PDB file of C-alpha atoms in Angstrom:
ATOM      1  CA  UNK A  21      -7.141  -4.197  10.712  1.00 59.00           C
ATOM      2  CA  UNK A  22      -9.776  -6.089   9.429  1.00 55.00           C
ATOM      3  CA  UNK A  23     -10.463  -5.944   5.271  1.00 54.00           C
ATOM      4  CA  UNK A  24     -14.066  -5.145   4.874  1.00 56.00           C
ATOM      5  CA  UNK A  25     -15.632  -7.822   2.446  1.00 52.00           C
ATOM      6  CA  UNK A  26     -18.445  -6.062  -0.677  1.00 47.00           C
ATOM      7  CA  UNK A  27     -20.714  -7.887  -3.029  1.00 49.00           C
ATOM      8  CA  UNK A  28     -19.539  -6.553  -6.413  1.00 43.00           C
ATOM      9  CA  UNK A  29     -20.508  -7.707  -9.556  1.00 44.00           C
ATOM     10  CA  UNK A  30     -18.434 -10.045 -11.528  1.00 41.00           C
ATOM     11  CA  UNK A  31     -17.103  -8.022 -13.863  1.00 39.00           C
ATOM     12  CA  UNK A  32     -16.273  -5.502 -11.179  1.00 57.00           C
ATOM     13  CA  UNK A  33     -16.008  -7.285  -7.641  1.00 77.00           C
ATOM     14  CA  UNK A  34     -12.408  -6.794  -6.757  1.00 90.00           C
ATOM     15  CA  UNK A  35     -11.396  -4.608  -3.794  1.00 94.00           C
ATOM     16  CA  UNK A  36      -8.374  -2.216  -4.516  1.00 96.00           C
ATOM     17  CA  UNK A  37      -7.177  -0.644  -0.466  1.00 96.00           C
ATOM     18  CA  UNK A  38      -4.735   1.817  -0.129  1.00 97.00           C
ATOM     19  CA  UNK A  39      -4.219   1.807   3.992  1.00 97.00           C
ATOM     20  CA  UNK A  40      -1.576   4.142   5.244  1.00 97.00           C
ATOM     21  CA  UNK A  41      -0.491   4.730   8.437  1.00 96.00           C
ATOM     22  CA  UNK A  42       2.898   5.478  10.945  1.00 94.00           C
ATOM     23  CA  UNK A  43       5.821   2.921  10.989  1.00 90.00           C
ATOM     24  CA  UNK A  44       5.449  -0.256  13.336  1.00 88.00           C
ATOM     25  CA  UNK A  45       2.017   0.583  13.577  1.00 91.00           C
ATOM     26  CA  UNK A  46       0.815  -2.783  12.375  1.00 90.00           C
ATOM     27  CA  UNK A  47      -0.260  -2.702   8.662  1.00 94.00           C
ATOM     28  CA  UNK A  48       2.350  -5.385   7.358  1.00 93.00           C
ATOM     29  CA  UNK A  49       1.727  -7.902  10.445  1.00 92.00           C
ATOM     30  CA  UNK A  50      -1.609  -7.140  10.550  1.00 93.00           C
ATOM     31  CA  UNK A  51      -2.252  -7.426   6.477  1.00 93.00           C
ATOM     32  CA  UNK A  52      -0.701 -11.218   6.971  1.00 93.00           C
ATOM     33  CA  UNK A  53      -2.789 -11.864   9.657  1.00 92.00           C
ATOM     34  CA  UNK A  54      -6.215 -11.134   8.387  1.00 93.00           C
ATOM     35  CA  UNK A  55      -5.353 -12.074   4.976  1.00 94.00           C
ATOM     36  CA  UNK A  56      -5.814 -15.640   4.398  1.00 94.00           C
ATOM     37  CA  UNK A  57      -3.409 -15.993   1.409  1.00 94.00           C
ATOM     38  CA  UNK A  58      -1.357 -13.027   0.599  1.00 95.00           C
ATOM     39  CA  UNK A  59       1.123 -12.164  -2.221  1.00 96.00           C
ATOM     40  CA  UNK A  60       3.547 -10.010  -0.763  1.00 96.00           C
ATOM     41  CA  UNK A  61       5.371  -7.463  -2.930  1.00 97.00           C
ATOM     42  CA  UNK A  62       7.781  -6.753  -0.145  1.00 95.00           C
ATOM     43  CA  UNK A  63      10.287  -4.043  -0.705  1.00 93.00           C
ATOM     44  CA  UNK A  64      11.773  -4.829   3.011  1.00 86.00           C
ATOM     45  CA  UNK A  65      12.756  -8.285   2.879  1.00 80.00           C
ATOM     46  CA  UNK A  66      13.686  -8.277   6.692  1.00 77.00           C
ATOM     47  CA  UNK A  67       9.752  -7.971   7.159  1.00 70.00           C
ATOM     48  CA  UNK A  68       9.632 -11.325   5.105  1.00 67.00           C
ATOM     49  CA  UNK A  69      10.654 -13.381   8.449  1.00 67.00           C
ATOM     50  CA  UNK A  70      10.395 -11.018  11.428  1.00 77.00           C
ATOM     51  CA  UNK A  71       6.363 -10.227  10.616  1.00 81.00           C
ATOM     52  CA  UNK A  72       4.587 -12.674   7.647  1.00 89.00           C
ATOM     53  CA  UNK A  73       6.433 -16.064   7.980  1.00 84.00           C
ATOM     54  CA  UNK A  74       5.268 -16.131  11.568  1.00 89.00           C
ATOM     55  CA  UNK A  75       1.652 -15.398  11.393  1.00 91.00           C
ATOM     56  CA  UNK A  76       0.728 -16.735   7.781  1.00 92.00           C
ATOM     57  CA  UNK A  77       2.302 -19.918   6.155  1.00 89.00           C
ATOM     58  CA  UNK A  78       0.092 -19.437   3.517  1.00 87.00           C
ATOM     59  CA  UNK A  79       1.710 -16.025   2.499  1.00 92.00           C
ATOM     60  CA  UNK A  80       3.757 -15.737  -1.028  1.00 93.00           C
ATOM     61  CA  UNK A  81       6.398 -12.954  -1.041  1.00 94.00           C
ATOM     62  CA  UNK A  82       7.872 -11.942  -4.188  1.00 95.00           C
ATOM     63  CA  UNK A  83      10.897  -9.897  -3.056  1.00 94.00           C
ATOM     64  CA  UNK A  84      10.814  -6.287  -5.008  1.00 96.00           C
ATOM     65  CA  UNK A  85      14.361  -4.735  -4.920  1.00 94.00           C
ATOM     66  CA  UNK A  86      13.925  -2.451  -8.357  1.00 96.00           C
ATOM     67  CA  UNK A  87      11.633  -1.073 -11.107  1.00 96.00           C
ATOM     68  CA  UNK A  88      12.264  -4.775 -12.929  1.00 97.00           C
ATOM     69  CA  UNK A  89      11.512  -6.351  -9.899  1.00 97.00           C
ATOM     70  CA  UNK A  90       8.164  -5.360  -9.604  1.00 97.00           C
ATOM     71  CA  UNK A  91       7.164  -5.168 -13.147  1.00 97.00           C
ATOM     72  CA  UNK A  92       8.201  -8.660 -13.183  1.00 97.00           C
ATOM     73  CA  UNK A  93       6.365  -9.579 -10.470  1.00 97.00           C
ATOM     74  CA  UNK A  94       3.209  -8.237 -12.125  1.00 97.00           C
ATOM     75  CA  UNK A  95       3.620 -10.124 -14.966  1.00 97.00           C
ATOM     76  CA  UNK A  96       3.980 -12.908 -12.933  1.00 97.00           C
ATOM     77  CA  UNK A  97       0.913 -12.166 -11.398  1.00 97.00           C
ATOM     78  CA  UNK A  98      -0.851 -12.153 -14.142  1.00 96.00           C
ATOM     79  CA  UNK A  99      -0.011 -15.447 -15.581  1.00 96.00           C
ATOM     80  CA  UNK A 100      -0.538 -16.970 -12.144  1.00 95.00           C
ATOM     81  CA  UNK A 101      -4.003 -15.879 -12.445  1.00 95.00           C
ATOM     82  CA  UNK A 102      -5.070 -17.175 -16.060  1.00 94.00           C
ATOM     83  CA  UNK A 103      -2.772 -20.530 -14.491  1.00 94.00           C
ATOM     84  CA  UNK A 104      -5.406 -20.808 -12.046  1.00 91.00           C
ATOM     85  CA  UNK A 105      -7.740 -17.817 -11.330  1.00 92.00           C
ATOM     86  CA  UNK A 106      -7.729 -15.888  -7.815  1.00 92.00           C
ATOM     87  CA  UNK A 107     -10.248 -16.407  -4.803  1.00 90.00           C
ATOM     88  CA  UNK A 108     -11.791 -14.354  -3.026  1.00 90.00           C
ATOM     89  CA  UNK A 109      -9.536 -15.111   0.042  1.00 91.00           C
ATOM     90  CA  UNK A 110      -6.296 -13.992  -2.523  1.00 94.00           C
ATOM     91  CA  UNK A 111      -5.554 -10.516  -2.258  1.00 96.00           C
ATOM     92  CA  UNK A 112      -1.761  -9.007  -3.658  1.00 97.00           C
ATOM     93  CA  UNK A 113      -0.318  -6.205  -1.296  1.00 97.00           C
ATOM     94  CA  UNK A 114       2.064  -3.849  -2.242  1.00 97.00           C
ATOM     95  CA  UNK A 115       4.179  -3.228   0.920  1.00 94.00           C
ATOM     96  CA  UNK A 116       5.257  -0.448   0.783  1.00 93.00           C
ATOM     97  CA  UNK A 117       4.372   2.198  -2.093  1.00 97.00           C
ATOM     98  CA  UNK A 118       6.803   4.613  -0.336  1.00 97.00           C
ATOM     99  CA  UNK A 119       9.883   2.652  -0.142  1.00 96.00           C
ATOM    100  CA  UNK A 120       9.210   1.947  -3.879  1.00 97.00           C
ATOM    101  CA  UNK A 121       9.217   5.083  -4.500  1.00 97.00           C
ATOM    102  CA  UNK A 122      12.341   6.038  -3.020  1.00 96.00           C
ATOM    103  CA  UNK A 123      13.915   2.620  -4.780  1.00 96.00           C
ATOM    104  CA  UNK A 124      12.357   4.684  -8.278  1.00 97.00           C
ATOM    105  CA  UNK A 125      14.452   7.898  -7.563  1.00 96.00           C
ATOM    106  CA  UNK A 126      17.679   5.808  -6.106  1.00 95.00           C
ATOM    107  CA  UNK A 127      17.791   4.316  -9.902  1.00 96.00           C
ATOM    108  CA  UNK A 128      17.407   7.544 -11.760  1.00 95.00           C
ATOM    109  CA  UNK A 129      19.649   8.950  -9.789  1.00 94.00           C
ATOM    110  CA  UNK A 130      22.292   6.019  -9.934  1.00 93.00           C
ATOM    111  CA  UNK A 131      21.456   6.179 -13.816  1.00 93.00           C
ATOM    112  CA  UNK A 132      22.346   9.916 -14.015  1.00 89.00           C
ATOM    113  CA  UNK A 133      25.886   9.474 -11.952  1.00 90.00           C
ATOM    114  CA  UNK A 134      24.045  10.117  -8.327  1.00 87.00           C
ATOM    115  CA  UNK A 135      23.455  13.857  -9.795  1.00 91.00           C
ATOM    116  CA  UNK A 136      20.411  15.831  -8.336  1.00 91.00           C
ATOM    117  CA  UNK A 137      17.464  14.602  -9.769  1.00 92.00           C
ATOM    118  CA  UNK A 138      15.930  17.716 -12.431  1.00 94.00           C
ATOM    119  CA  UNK A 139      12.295  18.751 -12.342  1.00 95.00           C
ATOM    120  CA  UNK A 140      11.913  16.077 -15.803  1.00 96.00           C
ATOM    121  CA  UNK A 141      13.537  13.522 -13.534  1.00 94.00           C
ATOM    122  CA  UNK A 142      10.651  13.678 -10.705  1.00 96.00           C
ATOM    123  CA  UNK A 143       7.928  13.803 -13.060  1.00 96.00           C
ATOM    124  CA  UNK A 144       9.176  10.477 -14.750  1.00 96.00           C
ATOM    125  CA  UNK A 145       9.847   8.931 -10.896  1.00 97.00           C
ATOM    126  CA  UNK A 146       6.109   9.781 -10.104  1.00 97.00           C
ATOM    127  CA  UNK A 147       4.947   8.927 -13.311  1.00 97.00           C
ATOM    128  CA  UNK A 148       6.629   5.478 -12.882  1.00 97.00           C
ATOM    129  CA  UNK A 149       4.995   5.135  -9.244  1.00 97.00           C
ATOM    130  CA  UNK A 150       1.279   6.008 -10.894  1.00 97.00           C
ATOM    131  CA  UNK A 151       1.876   3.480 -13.339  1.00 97.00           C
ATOM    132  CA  UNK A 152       2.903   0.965 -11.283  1.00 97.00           C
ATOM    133  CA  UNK A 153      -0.235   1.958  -9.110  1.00 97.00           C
ATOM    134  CA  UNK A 154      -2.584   1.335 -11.848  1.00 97.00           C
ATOM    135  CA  UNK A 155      -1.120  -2.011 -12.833  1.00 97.00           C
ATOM    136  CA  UNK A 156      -1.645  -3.104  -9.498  1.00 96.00           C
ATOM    137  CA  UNK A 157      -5.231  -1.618  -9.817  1.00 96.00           C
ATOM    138  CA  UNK A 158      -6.288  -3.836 -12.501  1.00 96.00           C
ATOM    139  CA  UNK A 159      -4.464  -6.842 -11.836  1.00 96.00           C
ATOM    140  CA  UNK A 160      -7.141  -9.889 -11.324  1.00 96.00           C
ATOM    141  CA  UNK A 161      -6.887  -9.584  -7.606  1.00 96.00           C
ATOM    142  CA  UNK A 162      -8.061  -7.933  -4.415  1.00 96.00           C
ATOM    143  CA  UNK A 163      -4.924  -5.489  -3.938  1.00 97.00           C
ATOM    144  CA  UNK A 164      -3.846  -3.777  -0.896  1.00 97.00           C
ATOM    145  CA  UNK A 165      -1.042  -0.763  -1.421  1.00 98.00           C
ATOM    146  CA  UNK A 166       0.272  -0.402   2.377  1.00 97.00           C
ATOM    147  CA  UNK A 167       2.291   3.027   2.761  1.00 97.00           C
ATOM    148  CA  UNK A 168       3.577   5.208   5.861  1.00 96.00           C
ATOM    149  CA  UNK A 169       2.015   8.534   6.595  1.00 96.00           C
ATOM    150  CA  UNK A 170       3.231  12.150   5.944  1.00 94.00           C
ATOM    151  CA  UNK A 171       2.133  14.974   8.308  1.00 91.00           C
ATOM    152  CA  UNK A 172       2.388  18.004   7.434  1.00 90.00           C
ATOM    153  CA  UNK A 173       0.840  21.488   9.342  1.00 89.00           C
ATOM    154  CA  UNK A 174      -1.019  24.142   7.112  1.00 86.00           C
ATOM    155  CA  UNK A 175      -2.640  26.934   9.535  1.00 84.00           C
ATOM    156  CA  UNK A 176      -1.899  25.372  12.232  1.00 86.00           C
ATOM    157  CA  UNK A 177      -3.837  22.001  11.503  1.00 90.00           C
ATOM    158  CA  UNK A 178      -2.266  19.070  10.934  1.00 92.00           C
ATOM    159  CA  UNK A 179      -2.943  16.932   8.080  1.00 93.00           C
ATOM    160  CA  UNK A 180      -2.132  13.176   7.140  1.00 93.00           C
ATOM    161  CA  UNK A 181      -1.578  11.838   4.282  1.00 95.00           C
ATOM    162  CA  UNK A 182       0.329   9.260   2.257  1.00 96.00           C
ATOM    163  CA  UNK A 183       3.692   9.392   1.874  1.00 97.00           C
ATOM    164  CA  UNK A 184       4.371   9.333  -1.868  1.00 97.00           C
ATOM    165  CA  UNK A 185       6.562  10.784  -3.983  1.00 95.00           C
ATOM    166  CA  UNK A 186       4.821  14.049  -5.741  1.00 93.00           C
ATOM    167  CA  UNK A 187       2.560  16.337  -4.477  1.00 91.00           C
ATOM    168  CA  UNK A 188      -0.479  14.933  -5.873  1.00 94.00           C
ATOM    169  CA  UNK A 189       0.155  12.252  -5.839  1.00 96.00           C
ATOM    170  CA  UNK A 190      -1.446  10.204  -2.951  1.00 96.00           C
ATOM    171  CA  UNK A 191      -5.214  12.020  -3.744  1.00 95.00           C
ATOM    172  CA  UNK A 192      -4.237  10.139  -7.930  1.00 97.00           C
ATOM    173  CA  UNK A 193      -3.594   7.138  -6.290  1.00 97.00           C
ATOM    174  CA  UNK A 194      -6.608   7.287  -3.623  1.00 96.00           C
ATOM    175  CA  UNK A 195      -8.686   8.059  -6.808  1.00 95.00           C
ATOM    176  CA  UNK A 196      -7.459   4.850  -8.667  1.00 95.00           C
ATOM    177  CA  UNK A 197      -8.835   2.520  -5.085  1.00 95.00           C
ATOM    178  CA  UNK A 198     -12.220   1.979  -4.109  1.00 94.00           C
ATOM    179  CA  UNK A 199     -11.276   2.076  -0.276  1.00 95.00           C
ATOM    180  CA  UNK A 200      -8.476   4.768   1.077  1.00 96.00           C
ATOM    181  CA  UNK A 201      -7.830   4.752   4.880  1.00 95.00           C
ATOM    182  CA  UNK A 202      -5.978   5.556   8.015  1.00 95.00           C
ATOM    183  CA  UNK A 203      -4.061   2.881  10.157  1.00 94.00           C
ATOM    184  CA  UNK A 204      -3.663   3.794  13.634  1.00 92.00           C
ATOM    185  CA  UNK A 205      -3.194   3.089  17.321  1.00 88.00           C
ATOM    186  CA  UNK A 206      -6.016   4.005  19.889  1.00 84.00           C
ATOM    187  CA  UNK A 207      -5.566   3.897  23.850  1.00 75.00           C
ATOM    188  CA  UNK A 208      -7.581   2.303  25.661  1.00 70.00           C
ATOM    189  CA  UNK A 209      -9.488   3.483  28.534  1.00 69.00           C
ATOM    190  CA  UNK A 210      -7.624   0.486  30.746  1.00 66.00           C
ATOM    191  CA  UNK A 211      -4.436   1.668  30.981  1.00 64.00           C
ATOM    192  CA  UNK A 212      -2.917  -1.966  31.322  1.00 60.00           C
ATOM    193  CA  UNK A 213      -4.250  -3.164  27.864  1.00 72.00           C
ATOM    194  CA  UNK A 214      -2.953  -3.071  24.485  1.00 78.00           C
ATOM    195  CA  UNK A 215      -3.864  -0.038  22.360  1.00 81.00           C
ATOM    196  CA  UNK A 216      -6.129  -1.208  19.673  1.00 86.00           C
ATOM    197  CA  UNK A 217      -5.625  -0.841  16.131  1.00 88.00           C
ATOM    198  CA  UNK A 218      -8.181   0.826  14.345  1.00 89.00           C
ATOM    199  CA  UNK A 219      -9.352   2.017  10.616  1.00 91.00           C
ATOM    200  CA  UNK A 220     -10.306   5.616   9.325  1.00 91.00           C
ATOM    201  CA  UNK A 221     -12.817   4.876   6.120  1.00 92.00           C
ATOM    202  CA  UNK A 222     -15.253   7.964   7.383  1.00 89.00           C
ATOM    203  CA  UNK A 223     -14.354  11.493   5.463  1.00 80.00           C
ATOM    204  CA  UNK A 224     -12.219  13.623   7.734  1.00 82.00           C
ATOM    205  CA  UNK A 225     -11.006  16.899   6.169  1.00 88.00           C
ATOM    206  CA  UNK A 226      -7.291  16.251   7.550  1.00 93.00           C
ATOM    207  CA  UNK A 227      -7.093  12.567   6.527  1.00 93.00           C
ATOM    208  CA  UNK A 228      -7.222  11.325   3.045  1.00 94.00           C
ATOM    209  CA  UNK A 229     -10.159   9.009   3.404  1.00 94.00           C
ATOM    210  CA  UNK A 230     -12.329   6.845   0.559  1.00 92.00           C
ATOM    211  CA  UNK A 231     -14.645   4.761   2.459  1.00 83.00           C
ATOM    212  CA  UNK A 232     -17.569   3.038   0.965  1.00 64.00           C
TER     213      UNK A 232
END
């Protein structure tokens, strides 16, 4: 995966990526390793040494374990940036969106005595993800939101797209981003090489797509 680079103007030149794609494709590894100084909001710490240590010393990983957590984080964030304000090769990746949401609907239901969540209860845990989204979105940085894909079959075609929590809400966050695309594995013709990893940015009616 490489992160496409855009002259914006100063007032509006950060890039804000949401790249989603199947598990173990490659988005976390391959974030750290085109990245030249991440910060990591890592919701999977194991990910921390088995696929970012390795490949980028220059990565900082704020480990995101609840709501607090990453709220925290984006505070921190922010004063980090007025400390000393972000390059170009800085960008803040939210790894993943869909584990945090599933973190936001553990703690309401932990709050409510591990009842069923209620219809109010699932529009406050997607409300909480959007917001969270749009923090990220105008923090001082280039931001990355990494999630996994959900497929799903409607007459017989077969459709990808985030997985979120909500059912609008992957096309709200995609609107918040100036880039929205697919992560994927490609085979090659030669059988005996590695399958490449490649991009969707073009508009494909059974992808959720944003390219430039």
């Amino acid at each position: 995966m490489r992160i496409p680079a855009k002259k914006l103007s100063q007032e509006n030149r950060r890039v804000k990526f949401l790249v989603y794609g199947a598990s173990g494709v490659g988005k976390t590894v391959s974030a750290a390793a085109t990245i030249p100084k991440p910060i990591f909001l890592l919701t999977e710490l194991q990910a921390a040494s088995q696929s970012i240590a390795p490949l980028n010393p220059e990565a900082e990983i704020f480990p995101i374990q609840s709501i607090n957590d990453m709220r925290a984080a984006i505070n921190e964030l922010h004063v980090m940036a007025q400390d000393s304000p972000p390059d170009d090769d800085t960008w803040v990746v939210l790894d993943s969106i869909s584990d945090f949401g599933e973190m936001v609907k553990y703690e309401i239901r932990q709050g409510k005595g591990d009842k069923p969540l209620t219809i109010g209860d699932w529009g406050v845990a997607i409300d909480t993800v959007m917001l969270i989204a749009r923090m990220i979105r105008d923090l001082p940085y280039h931001a990355l939101i990494l999630a996994r894909v959900k497929e799903n079959f409607q007459d017989n075609v077969l459709f990808h797209r985030p997985e979120v929590i909500g059912q609008d809400t992957a096309q709200n966050i995609s609107a918040l981003m100036t880039l929205t695309g697919y992560f994927y594995l490609a085979q090659t013709e030669e059988k005996e090489k590695q399958p490449k990893r490649l991009l969707l940015l073009q508009s494909d009616a059974t992808y959720l797509t944003k390219g430039h």
